[in-house]
């Protein structure tokens, strides 16, 4: 097997199983930082072994076994210095059951959830919590995380390194926190889950526009959180993700290129996901405390879900919901989406005025989304030359292969058209 094939196989397994692997190793070693290092060492070993011996029948089990063996080696190295590890090392044998004891199906949810709460521990800064969790739970590389935050790669690497050192220095245990501690740490956990889902729904790089397995993991984590801390904002987040994921089957055409919301075949939307999302949103509303940021976004998604066509969508209600969201969580991204909604409700000229004001502030400089939206609005206004300039700017900034292809197609469609 070629090294490229083995690397692709390792990356695929890591993407889907990293949280479970790190979580199982953390449960086994009782050391979160060590577990993440062991998992990375197992990955490096797999890159070499799999290219020579082929992909094993149970890739995740292979990685767990490799990580466990490296853990035993680590314990034995520490045995000279640490009596506790010495006692543990004497009882360890590489012949003992490995994967079965590590990969306990009944403990998987707790492992991943424990991983989430450790990564979001209050001793870490907000930025470090998010970056570390995306790294160890979402299985995202530092480059992907950096693109999500629009910051340099070394900045993310430094955040992750400092976070791991801080957790080790603070002796943070690997466990789901007590109920009294959950509320203080839930906000960061929800934010991280949503960022993981967003990366799956709108991949920041790579060849595909979506990473459905990553979005699916975020939804699974949200369902676990609903059982653990069933508050209105947790249900709001779950509703938002279900209603958004319902559109996944219609978001790509036969060539794998993105399809705009208004052009999607709504018959292909997942009605089961819509029902689950609306039920979760109803639960959030029934709490009677008013909707938070995730609940408001879920309400916007529901407006799309219940409309038979783009034209029948209640755009005025969506505009109002975005205005409420802007007051609750001011953000240039929310303002951008508000401008799009205004364009649909009141015409592209009004939306373009809002977009230009946002672009002039420079808060989203470096993102391809602003010129992409401007190009679309200019096209609708018949200002084709200006639209092409905006779309070329978006193409220069975009790193996702599928989205770049869609932009190139739009530019080609405008070729030969005048103002």
PDB file of C-alpha atoms in Angstrom, residues 144-402:
ATOM      1  CA  UNK A 144      -8.521  23.798  10.104  1.00  0.00           C
ATOM      2  CA  UNK A 145      -9.012  25.367  13.534  1.00  0.00           C
ATOM      3  CA  UNK A 146      -6.980  28.411  12.501  1.00  0.00           C
ATOM      4  CA  UNK A 147      -9.203  28.909   9.442  1.00  0.00           C
ATOM      5  CA  UNK A 148     -12.285  28.664  11.644  1.00  0.00           C
ATOM      6  CA  UNK A 149     -10.964  31.444  13.892  1.00  0.00           C
ATOM      7  CA  UNK A 150      -9.319  33.468  11.079  1.00  0.00           C
ATOM      8  CA  UNK A 151      -6.034  33.524  13.032  1.00  0.00           C
ATOM      9  CA  UNK A 152      -2.512  32.270  12.192  1.00  0.00           C
ATOM     10  CA  UNK A 153      -1.711  28.581  12.663  1.00  0.00           C
ATOM     11  CA  UNK A 154       1.082  29.273  15.226  1.00  0.00           C
ATOM     12  CA  UNK A 155      -1.487  31.067  17.397  1.00  0.00           C
ATOM     13  CA  UNK A 156      -3.694  27.974  17.546  1.00  0.00           C
ATOM     14  CA  UNK A 157      -0.699  25.706  18.163  1.00  0.00           C
ATOM     15  CA  UNK A 158       0.381  27.913  21.072  1.00  0.00           C
ATOM     16  CA  UNK A 159      -3.147  27.906  22.544  1.00  0.00           C
ATOM     17  CA  UNK A 160      -3.356  24.119  22.434  1.00  0.00           C
ATOM     18  CA  UNK A 161       0.119  23.630  23.907  1.00  0.00           C
ATOM     19  CA  UNK A 162      -0.538  26.089  26.731  1.00  0.00           C
ATOM     20  CA  UNK A 163      -3.943  24.524  27.405  1.00  0.00           C
ATOM     21  CA  UNK A 164      -2.498  21.028  27.797  1.00  0.00           C
ATOM     22  CA  UNK A 165       0.250  22.306  30.100  1.00  0.00           C
ATOM     23  CA  UNK A 166      -2.290  24.201  32.189  1.00  0.00           C
ATOM     24  CA  UNK A 167      -4.531  21.150  32.586  1.00  0.00           C
ATOM     25  CA  UNK A 168      -1.564  19.032  33.615  1.00  0.00           C
ATOM     26  CA  UNK A 169      -0.325  21.636  36.110  1.00  0.00           C
ATOM     27  CA  UNK A 170      -3.808  21.990  37.618  1.00  0.00           C
ATOM     28  CA  UNK A 171      -4.209  18.188  37.903  1.00  0.00           C
ATOM     29  CA  UNK A 172      -7.637  18.360  36.267  1.00  0.00           C
ATOM     30  CA  UNK A 173      -9.306  14.929  36.634  1.00  0.00           C
ATOM     31  CA  UNK A 174     -10.740  13.075  33.671  1.00  0.00           C
ATOM     32  CA  UNK A 175     -14.420  12.877  34.615  1.00  0.00           C
ATOM     33  CA  UNK A 176     -17.824  14.388  33.986  1.00  0.00           C
ATOM     34  CA  UNK A 177     -18.114  17.208  36.554  1.00  0.00           C
ATOM     35  CA  UNK A 178     -20.567  17.269  39.416  1.00  0.00           C
ATOM     36  CA  UNK A 179     -23.976  18.746  38.616  1.00  0.00           C
ATOM     37  CA  UNK A 180     -23.129  21.878  40.609  1.00  0.00           C
ATOM     38  CA  UNK A 181     -20.195  22.565  38.271  1.00  0.00           C
ATOM     39  CA  UNK A 182     -21.936  21.805  34.988  1.00  0.00           C
ATOM     40  CA  UNK A 183     -23.737  25.150  34.638  1.00  0.00           C
ATOM     41  CA  UNK A 184     -20.492  27.152  34.844  1.00  0.00           C
ATOM     42  CA  UNK A 185     -18.889  25.151  32.051  1.00  0.00           C
ATOM     43  CA  UNK A 186     -21.870  24.408  29.840  1.00  0.00           C
ATOM     44  CA  UNK A 187     -21.690  27.615  27.780  1.00  0.00           C
ATOM     45  CA  UNK A 188     -18.212  26.830  26.488  1.00  0.00           C
ATOM     46  CA  UNK A 189     -19.170  23.229  25.800  1.00  0.00           C
ATOM     47  CA  UNK A 190     -22.200  24.317  23.752  1.00  0.00           C
ATOM     48  CA  UNK A 191     -20.094  26.782  21.802  1.00  0.00           C
ATOM     49  CA  UNK A 192     -17.526  24.123  21.001  1.00  0.00           C
ATOM     50  CA  UNK A 193     -20.203  21.630  19.917  1.00  0.00           C
ATOM     51  CA  UNK A 194     -21.671  24.259  17.607  1.00  0.00           C
ATOM     52  CA  UNK A 195     -18.257  25.106  16.127  1.00  0.00           C
ATOM     53  CA  UNK A 196     -17.655  21.425  15.427  1.00  0.00           C
ATOM     54  CA  UNK A 197     -21.049  21.217  13.742  1.00  0.00           C
ATOM     55  CA  UNK A 198     -20.348  24.367  11.730  1.00  0.00           C
ATOM     56  CA  UNK A 199     -17.060  22.949  10.475  1.00  0.00           C
ATOM     57  CA  UNK A 200     -18.966  19.848   9.387  1.00  0.00           C
ATOM     58  CA  UNK A 201     -21.773  21.823   7.760  1.00  0.00           C
ATOM     59  CA  UNK A 202     -19.503  24.378   6.064  1.00  0.00           C
ATOM     60  CA  UNK A 203     -16.020  22.899   5.753  1.00  0.00           C
ATOM     61  CA  UNK A 204     -13.400  25.637   5.915  1.00  0.00           C
ATOM     62  CA  UNK A 205     -10.978  23.727   3.700  1.00  0.00           C
ATOM     63  CA  UNK A 206     -10.375  20.504   1.841  1.00  0.00           C
ATOM     64  CA  UNK A 207     -12.125  19.058  -1.184  1.00  0.00           C
ATOM     65  CA  UNK A 208     -15.665  18.675   0.139  1.00  0.00           C
ATOM     66  CA  UNK A 209     -18.078  21.439   1.083  1.00  0.00           C
ATOM     67  CA  UNK A 210     -19.405  19.374   3.992  1.00  0.00           C
ATOM     68  CA  UNK A 211     -18.053  16.872   6.502  1.00  0.00           C
ATOM     69  CA  UNK A 212     -21.222  15.119   7.507  1.00  0.00           C
ATOM     70  CA  UNK A 213     -19.441  12.762   9.913  1.00  0.00           C
ATOM     71  CA  UNK A 214     -18.146  15.745  11.896  1.00  0.00           C
ATOM     72  CA  UNK A 215     -21.591  17.370  11.956  1.00  0.00           C
ATOM     73  CA  UNK A 216     -23.074  14.029  12.987  1.00  0.00           C
ATOM     74  CA  UNK A 217     -20.656  13.781  15.910  1.00  0.00           C
ATOM     75  CA  UNK A 218     -21.693  17.248  17.067  1.00  0.00           C
ATOM     76  CA  UNK A 219     -25.360  16.246  16.975  1.00  0.00           C
ATOM     77  CA  UNK A 220     -24.566  13.108  18.943  1.00  0.00           C
ATOM     78  CA  UNK A 221     -22.739  15.160  21.562  1.00  0.00           C
ATOM     79  CA  UNK A 222     -25.705  17.529  21.777  1.00  0.00           C
ATOM     80  CA  UNK A 223     -28.030  14.588  22.428  1.00  0.00           C
ATOM     81  CA  UNK A 224     -25.720  13.453  25.225  1.00  0.00           C
ATOM     82  CA  UNK A 225     -25.771  16.973  26.673  1.00  0.00           C
ATOM     83  CA  UNK A 226     -29.574  17.033  26.510  1.00  0.00           C
ATOM     84  CA  UNK A 227     -29.627  13.966  28.752  1.00  0.00           C
ATOM     85  CA  UNK A 228     -27.034  15.406  31.111  1.00  0.00           C
ATOM     86  CA  UNK A 229     -28.150  19.056  31.317  1.00  0.00           C
ATOM     87  CA  UNK A 230     -31.601  19.391  29.710  1.00  0.00           C
ATOM     88  CA  UNK A 231     -31.879  23.197  29.700  1.00  0.00           C
ATOM     89  CA  UNK A 232     -33.571  25.379  27.063  1.00  0.00           C
ATOM     90  CA  UNK A 233     -30.342  26.474  25.376  1.00  0.00           C
ATOM     91  CA  UNK A 234     -29.137  22.865  25.076  1.00  0.00           C
ATOM     92  CA  UNK A 235     -32.417  21.988  23.388  1.00  0.00           C
ATOM     93  CA  UNK A 236     -32.066  25.133  21.280  1.00  0.00           C
ATOM     94  CA  UNK A 237     -28.657  24.017  20.045  1.00  0.00           C
ATOM     95  CA  UNK A 238     -29.909  20.520  19.270  1.00  0.00           C
ATOM     96  CA  UNK A 239     -32.880  22.016  17.386  1.00  0.00           C
ATOM     97  CA  UNK A 240     -30.591  24.286  15.368  1.00  0.00           C
ATOM     98  CA  UNK A 241     -28.334  21.426  14.331  1.00  0.00           C
ATOM     99  CA  UNK A 242     -31.184  19.056  13.465  1.00  0.00           C
ATOM    100  CA  UNK A 243     -32.988  21.667  11.350  1.00  0.00           C
ATOM    101  CA  UNK A 244     -29.767  22.641   9.594  1.00  0.00           C
ATOM    102  CA  UNK A 245     -28.698  19.039   8.991  1.00  0.00           C
ATOM    103  CA  UNK A 246     -32.124  18.299   7.507  1.00  0.00           C
ATOM    104  CA  UNK A 247     -31.015  20.257   4.427  1.00  0.00           C
ATOM    105  CA  UNK A 248     -27.786  18.292   3.955  1.00  0.00           C
ATOM    106  CA  UNK A 249     -29.196  15.842   1.351  1.00  0.00           C
ATOM    107  CA  UNK A 250     -30.067  18.731  -0.995  1.00  0.00           C
ATOM    108  CA  UNK A 251     -27.027  20.961  -0.445  1.00  0.00           C
ATOM    109  CA  UNK A 252     -24.811  19.367  -3.105  1.00  0.00           C
ATOM    110  CA  UNK A 253     -25.547  18.657  -6.754  1.00  0.00           C
ATOM    111  CA  UNK A 254     -24.557  15.510  -8.654  1.00  0.00           C
ATOM    112  CA  UNK A 255     -21.064  16.930  -9.193  1.00  0.00           C
ATOM    113  CA  UNK A 256     -20.615  17.651  -5.486  1.00  0.00           C
ATOM    114  CA  UNK A 257     -20.947  21.415  -5.911  1.00  0.00           C
ATOM    115  CA  UNK A 258     -22.885  23.593  -3.445  1.00  0.00           C
ATOM    116  CA  UNK A 259     -26.555  24.345  -4.132  1.00  0.00           C
ATOM    117  CA  UNK A 260     -27.967  27.615  -2.768  1.00  0.00           C
ATOM    118  CA  UNK A 261     -30.824  27.339  -0.281  1.00  0.00           C
ATOM    119  CA  UNK A 262     -33.338  28.883  -2.676  1.00  0.00           C
ATOM    120  CA  UNK A 263     -32.364  26.398  -5.433  1.00  0.00           C
ATOM    121  CA  UNK A 264     -32.510  23.250  -3.302  1.00  0.00           C
ATOM    122  CA  UNK A 265     -35.005  20.473  -3.981  1.00  0.00           C
ATOM    123  CA  UNK A 266     -36.912  20.628  -0.712  1.00  0.00           C
ATOM    124  CA  UNK A 267     -38.387  17.209  -1.322  1.00  0.00           C
ATOM    125  CA  UNK A 268     -34.951  15.842  -0.478  1.00  0.00           C
ATOM    126  CA  UNK A 269     -34.835  17.473   2.937  1.00  0.00           C
ATOM    127  CA  UNK A 270     -34.786  15.033   5.843  1.00  0.00           C
ATOM    128  CA  UNK A 271     -38.281  15.272   7.314  1.00  0.00           C
ATOM    129  CA  UNK A 272     -37.326  13.144  10.318  1.00  0.00           C
ATOM    130  CA  UNK A 273     -34.588  15.623  11.239  1.00  0.00           C
ATOM    131  CA  UNK A 274     -37.064  18.486  10.799  1.00  0.00           C
ATOM    132  CA  UNK A 275     -39.515  16.821  13.176  1.00  0.00           C
ATOM    133  CA  UNK A 276     -36.766  16.197  15.726  1.00  0.00           C
ATOM    134  CA  UNK A 277     -35.562  19.781  15.416  1.00  0.00           C
ATOM    135  CA  UNK A 278     -39.024  21.290  15.806  1.00  0.00           C
ATOM    136  CA  UNK A 279     -39.706  19.079  18.821  1.00  0.00           C
ATOM    137  CA  UNK A 280     -36.453  20.198  20.464  1.00  0.00           C
ATOM    138  CA  UNK A 281     -37.284  23.845  19.704  1.00  0.00           C
ATOM    139  CA  UNK A 282     -40.756  23.430  21.233  1.00  0.00           C
ATOM    140  CA  UNK A 283     -39.129  22.064  24.388  1.00  0.00           C
ATOM    141  CA  UNK A 284     -36.824  25.092  24.532  1.00  0.00           C
ATOM    142  CA  UNK A 285     -39.760  27.486  24.087  1.00  0.00           C
ATOM    143  CA  UNK A 286     -41.850  25.645  26.690  1.00  0.00           C
ATOM    144  CA  UNK A 287     -39.250  26.417  29.364  1.00  0.00           C
ATOM    145  CA  UNK A 288     -40.677  29.950  29.373  1.00  0.00           C
ATOM    146  CA  UNK A 289     -37.363  31.733  29.883  1.00  0.00           C
ATOM    147  CA  UNK A 290     -37.047  33.202  26.402  1.00  0.00           C
ATOM    148  CA  UNK A 291     -34.846  31.845  23.660  1.00  0.00           C
ATOM    149  CA  UNK A 292     -31.098  32.271  23.729  1.00  0.00           C
ATOM    150  CA  UNK A 293     -28.752  32.587  20.766  1.00  0.00           C
ATOM    151  CA  UNK A 294     -29.084  28.964  19.665  1.00  0.00           C
ATOM    152  CA  UNK A 295     -32.851  28.978  20.076  1.00  0.00           C
ATOM    153  CA  UNK A 296     -33.189  32.122  17.941  1.00  0.00           C
ATOM    154  CA  UNK A 297     -31.057  30.578  15.208  1.00  0.00           C
ATOM    155  CA  UNK A 298     -33.153  27.416  15.431  1.00  0.00           C
ATOM    156  CA  UNK A 299     -36.280  29.548  14.961  1.00  0.00           C
ATOM    157  CA  UNK A 300     -34.729  30.984  11.791  1.00  0.00           C
ATOM    158  CA  UNK A 301     -33.947  27.482  10.566  1.00  0.00           C
ATOM    159  CA  UNK A 302     -37.519  26.458  11.316  1.00  0.00           C
ATOM    160  CA  UNK A 303     -38.807  29.266   9.074  1.00  0.00           C
ATOM    161  CA  UNK A 304     -36.902  27.670   6.198  1.00  0.00           C
ATOM    162  CA  UNK A 305     -37.943  24.138   7.167  1.00  0.00           C
ATOM    163  CA  UNK A 306     -41.691  24.830   7.059  1.00  0.00           C
ATOM    164  CA  UNK A 307     -41.685  26.870   3.819  1.00  0.00           C
ATOM    165  CA  UNK A 308     -42.573  24.939   0.666  1.00  0.00           C
ATOM    166  CA  UNK A 309     -40.497  27.291  -1.507  1.00  0.00           C
ATOM    167  CA  UNK A 310     -37.973  30.076  -1.011  1.00  0.00           C
ATOM    168  CA  UNK A 311     -40.604  32.587  -2.110  1.00  0.00           C
ATOM    169  CA  UNK A 312     -43.038  31.401   0.563  1.00  0.00           C
ATOM    170  CA  UNK A 313     -40.443  31.763   3.330  1.00  0.00           C
ATOM    171  CA  UNK A 314     -41.409  34.256   6.024  1.00  0.00           C
ATOM    172  CA  UNK A 315     -38.426  36.532   5.405  1.00  0.00           C
ATOM    173  CA  UNK A 316     -39.861  39.354   7.489  1.00  0.00           C
ATOM    174  CA  UNK A 317     -39.925  37.088  10.542  1.00  0.00           C
ATOM    175  CA  UNK A 318     -36.351  35.981   9.780  1.00  0.00           C
ATOM    176  CA  UNK A 319     -35.248  39.637   9.646  1.00  0.00           C
ATOM    177  CA  UNK A 320     -36.831  40.248  13.064  1.00  0.00           C
ATOM    178  CA  UNK A 321     -35.190  37.143  14.507  1.00  0.00           C
ATOM    179  CA  UNK A 322     -31.779  38.242  13.200  1.00  0.00           C
ATOM    180  CA  UNK A 323     -32.295  41.693  14.730  1.00  0.00           C
ATOM    181  CA  UNK A 324     -33.008  40.043  18.079  1.00  0.00           C
ATOM    182  CA  UNK A 325     -29.941  37.834  17.653  1.00  0.00           C
ATOM    183  CA  UNK A 326     -27.784  40.866  16.849  1.00  0.00           C
ATOM    184  CA  UNK A 327     -28.848  42.534  20.109  1.00  0.00           C
ATOM    185  CA  UNK A 328     -28.222  39.351  22.090  1.00  0.00           C
ATOM    186  CA  UNK A 329     -24.862  38.360  20.566  1.00  0.00           C
ATOM    187  CA  UNK A 330     -23.438  41.201  18.421  1.00  0.00           C
ATOM    188  CA  UNK A 331     -21.339  39.681  15.647  1.00  0.00           C
ATOM    189  CA  UNK A 332     -20.324  40.653  12.106  1.00  0.00           C
ATOM    190  CA  UNK A 333     -21.345  37.171  10.933  1.00  0.00           C
ATOM    191  CA  UNK A 334     -24.850  37.675  12.346  1.00  0.00           C
ATOM    192  CA  UNK A 335     -24.970  41.078  10.641  1.00  0.00           C
ATOM    193  CA  UNK A 336     -23.985  39.448   7.360  1.00  0.00           C
ATOM    194  CA  UNK A 337     -26.822  36.939   7.626  1.00  0.00           C
ATOM    195  CA  UNK A 338     -29.198  39.743   8.603  1.00  0.00           C
ATOM    196  CA  UNK A 339     -28.203  41.618   5.429  1.00  0.00           C
ATOM    197  CA  UNK A 340     -28.966  38.525   3.343  1.00  0.00           C
ATOM    198  CA  UNK A 341     -32.376  38.206   4.981  1.00  0.00           C
ATOM    199  CA  UNK A 342     -33.087  41.894   4.351  1.00  0.00           C
ATOM    200  CA  UNK A 343     -32.125  41.404   0.712  1.00  0.00           C
ATOM    201  CA  UNK A 344     -34.664  38.595   0.432  1.00  0.00           C
ATOM    202  CA  UNK A 345     -37.367  40.550   2.256  1.00  0.00           C
ATOM    203  CA  UNK A 346     -36.838  44.038   0.816  1.00  0.00           C
ATOM    204  CA  UNK A 347     -34.741  43.568  -2.311  1.00  0.00           C
ATOM    205  CA  UNK A 348     -31.044  43.147  -3.151  1.00  0.00           C
ATOM    206  CA  UNK A 349     -30.348  46.901  -3.254  1.00  0.00           C
ATOM    207  CA  UNK A 350     -31.224  47.324   0.433  1.00  0.00           C
ATOM    208  CA  UNK A 351     -29.265  44.223   1.356  1.00  0.00           C
ATOM    209  CA  UNK A 352     -26.252  45.443  -0.614  1.00  0.00           C
ATOM    210  CA  UNK A 353     -26.193  48.720   1.339  1.00  0.00           C
ATOM    211  CA  UNK A 354     -25.937  46.750   4.573  1.00  0.00           C
ATOM    212  CA  UNK A 355     -23.272  44.471   3.094  1.00  0.00           C
ATOM    213  CA  UNK A 356     -21.162  47.403   1.898  1.00  0.00           C
ATOM    214  CA  UNK A 357     -21.336  49.022   5.327  1.00  0.00           C
ATOM    215  CA  UNK A 358     -20.219  45.754   6.904  1.00  0.00           C
ATOM    216  CA  UNK A 359     -17.401  45.293   4.378  1.00  0.00           C
ATOM    217  CA  UNK A 360     -16.132  48.836   4.944  1.00  0.00           C
ATOM    218  CA  UNK A 361     -15.724  48.136   8.669  1.00  0.00           C
ATOM    219  CA  UNK A 362     -13.212  45.398   7.801  1.00  0.00           C
ATOM    220  CA  UNK A 363     -14.209  43.040  10.626  1.00  0.00           C
ATOM    221  CA  UNK A 364     -14.481  40.083   8.241  1.00  0.00           C
ATOM    222  CA  UNK A 365     -11.414  40.980   6.208  1.00  0.00           C
ATOM    223  CA  UNK A 366      -9.794  37.796   4.946  1.00  0.00           C
ATOM    224  CA  UNK A 367     -13.069  35.870   4.762  1.00  0.00           C
ATOM    225  CA  UNK A 368     -14.443  34.927   1.354  1.00  0.00           C
ATOM    226  CA  UNK A 369     -18.060  35.094   2.554  1.00  0.00           C
ATOM    227  CA  UNK A 370     -18.464  38.885   2.267  1.00  0.00           C
ATOM    228  CA  UNK A 371     -17.344  39.157  -1.392  1.00  0.00           C
ATOM    229  CA  UNK A 372     -19.321  35.991  -2.206  1.00  0.00           C
ATOM    230  CA  UNK A 373     -22.546  37.518  -0.892  1.00  0.00           C
ATOM    231  CA  UNK A 374     -21.770  40.875  -2.526  1.00  0.00           C
ATOM    232  CA  UNK A 375     -21.205  39.101  -5.834  1.00  0.00           C
ATOM    233  CA  UNK A 376     -24.576  37.366  -5.544  1.00  0.00           C
ATOM    234  CA  UNK A 377     -26.439  40.603  -4.734  1.00  0.00           C
ATOM    235  CA  UNK A 378     -24.674  42.532  -7.505  1.00  0.00           C
ATOM    236  CA  UNK A 379     -25.612  39.766  -9.943  1.00  0.00           C
ATOM    237  CA  UNK A 380     -29.267  40.068  -8.944  1.00  0.00           C
ATOM    238  CA  UNK A 381     -29.066  43.806  -9.538  1.00  0.00           C
ATOM    239  CA  UNK A 382     -27.655  43.209 -13.027  1.00  0.00           C
ATOM    240  CA  UNK A 383     -24.311  44.836 -12.146  1.00  0.00           C
ATOM    241  CA  UNK A 384     -22.376  41.984 -13.701  1.00  0.00           C
ATOM    242  CA  UNK A 385     -18.948  43.606 -14.046  1.00  0.00           C
ATOM    243  CA  UNK A 386     -18.913  44.532 -10.357  1.00  0.00           C
ATOM    244  CA  UNK A 387     -20.211  41.076  -9.477  1.00  0.00           C
ATOM    245  CA  UNK A 388     -17.306  39.423 -11.297  1.00  0.00           C
ATOM    246  CA  UNK A 389     -14.793  41.561  -9.393  1.00  0.00           C
ATOM    247  CA  UNK A 390     -16.379  40.552  -6.090  1.00  0.00           C
ATOM    248  CA  UNK A 391     -16.470  36.864  -7.031  1.00  0.00           C
ATOM    249  CA  UNK A 392     -12.825  36.908  -8.131  1.00  0.00           C
ATOM    250  CA  UNK A 393     -11.967  38.395  -4.722  1.00  0.00           C
ATOM    251  CA  UNK A 394     -13.936  35.617  -3.040  1.00  0.00           C
ATOM    252  CA  UNK A 395     -12.138  32.999  -5.130  1.00  0.00           C
ATOM    253  CA  UNK A 396      -8.757  34.336  -4.036  1.00  0.00           C
ATOM    254  CA  UNK A 397      -9.764  34.042  -0.378  1.00  0.00           C
ATOM    255  CA  UNK A 398     -11.585  30.704  -0.496  1.00  0.00           C
ATOM    256  CA  UNK A 399      -9.683  27.537   0.494  1.00  0.00           C
ATOM    257  CA  UNK A 400     -12.469  24.955   0.091  1.00  0.00           C
ATOM    258  CA  UNK A 401     -12.208  23.098  -3.231  1.00  0.00           C
ATOM    259  CA  UNK A 402     -15.949  22.519  -3.699  1.00  0.00           C
TER     260      UNK A 402
END
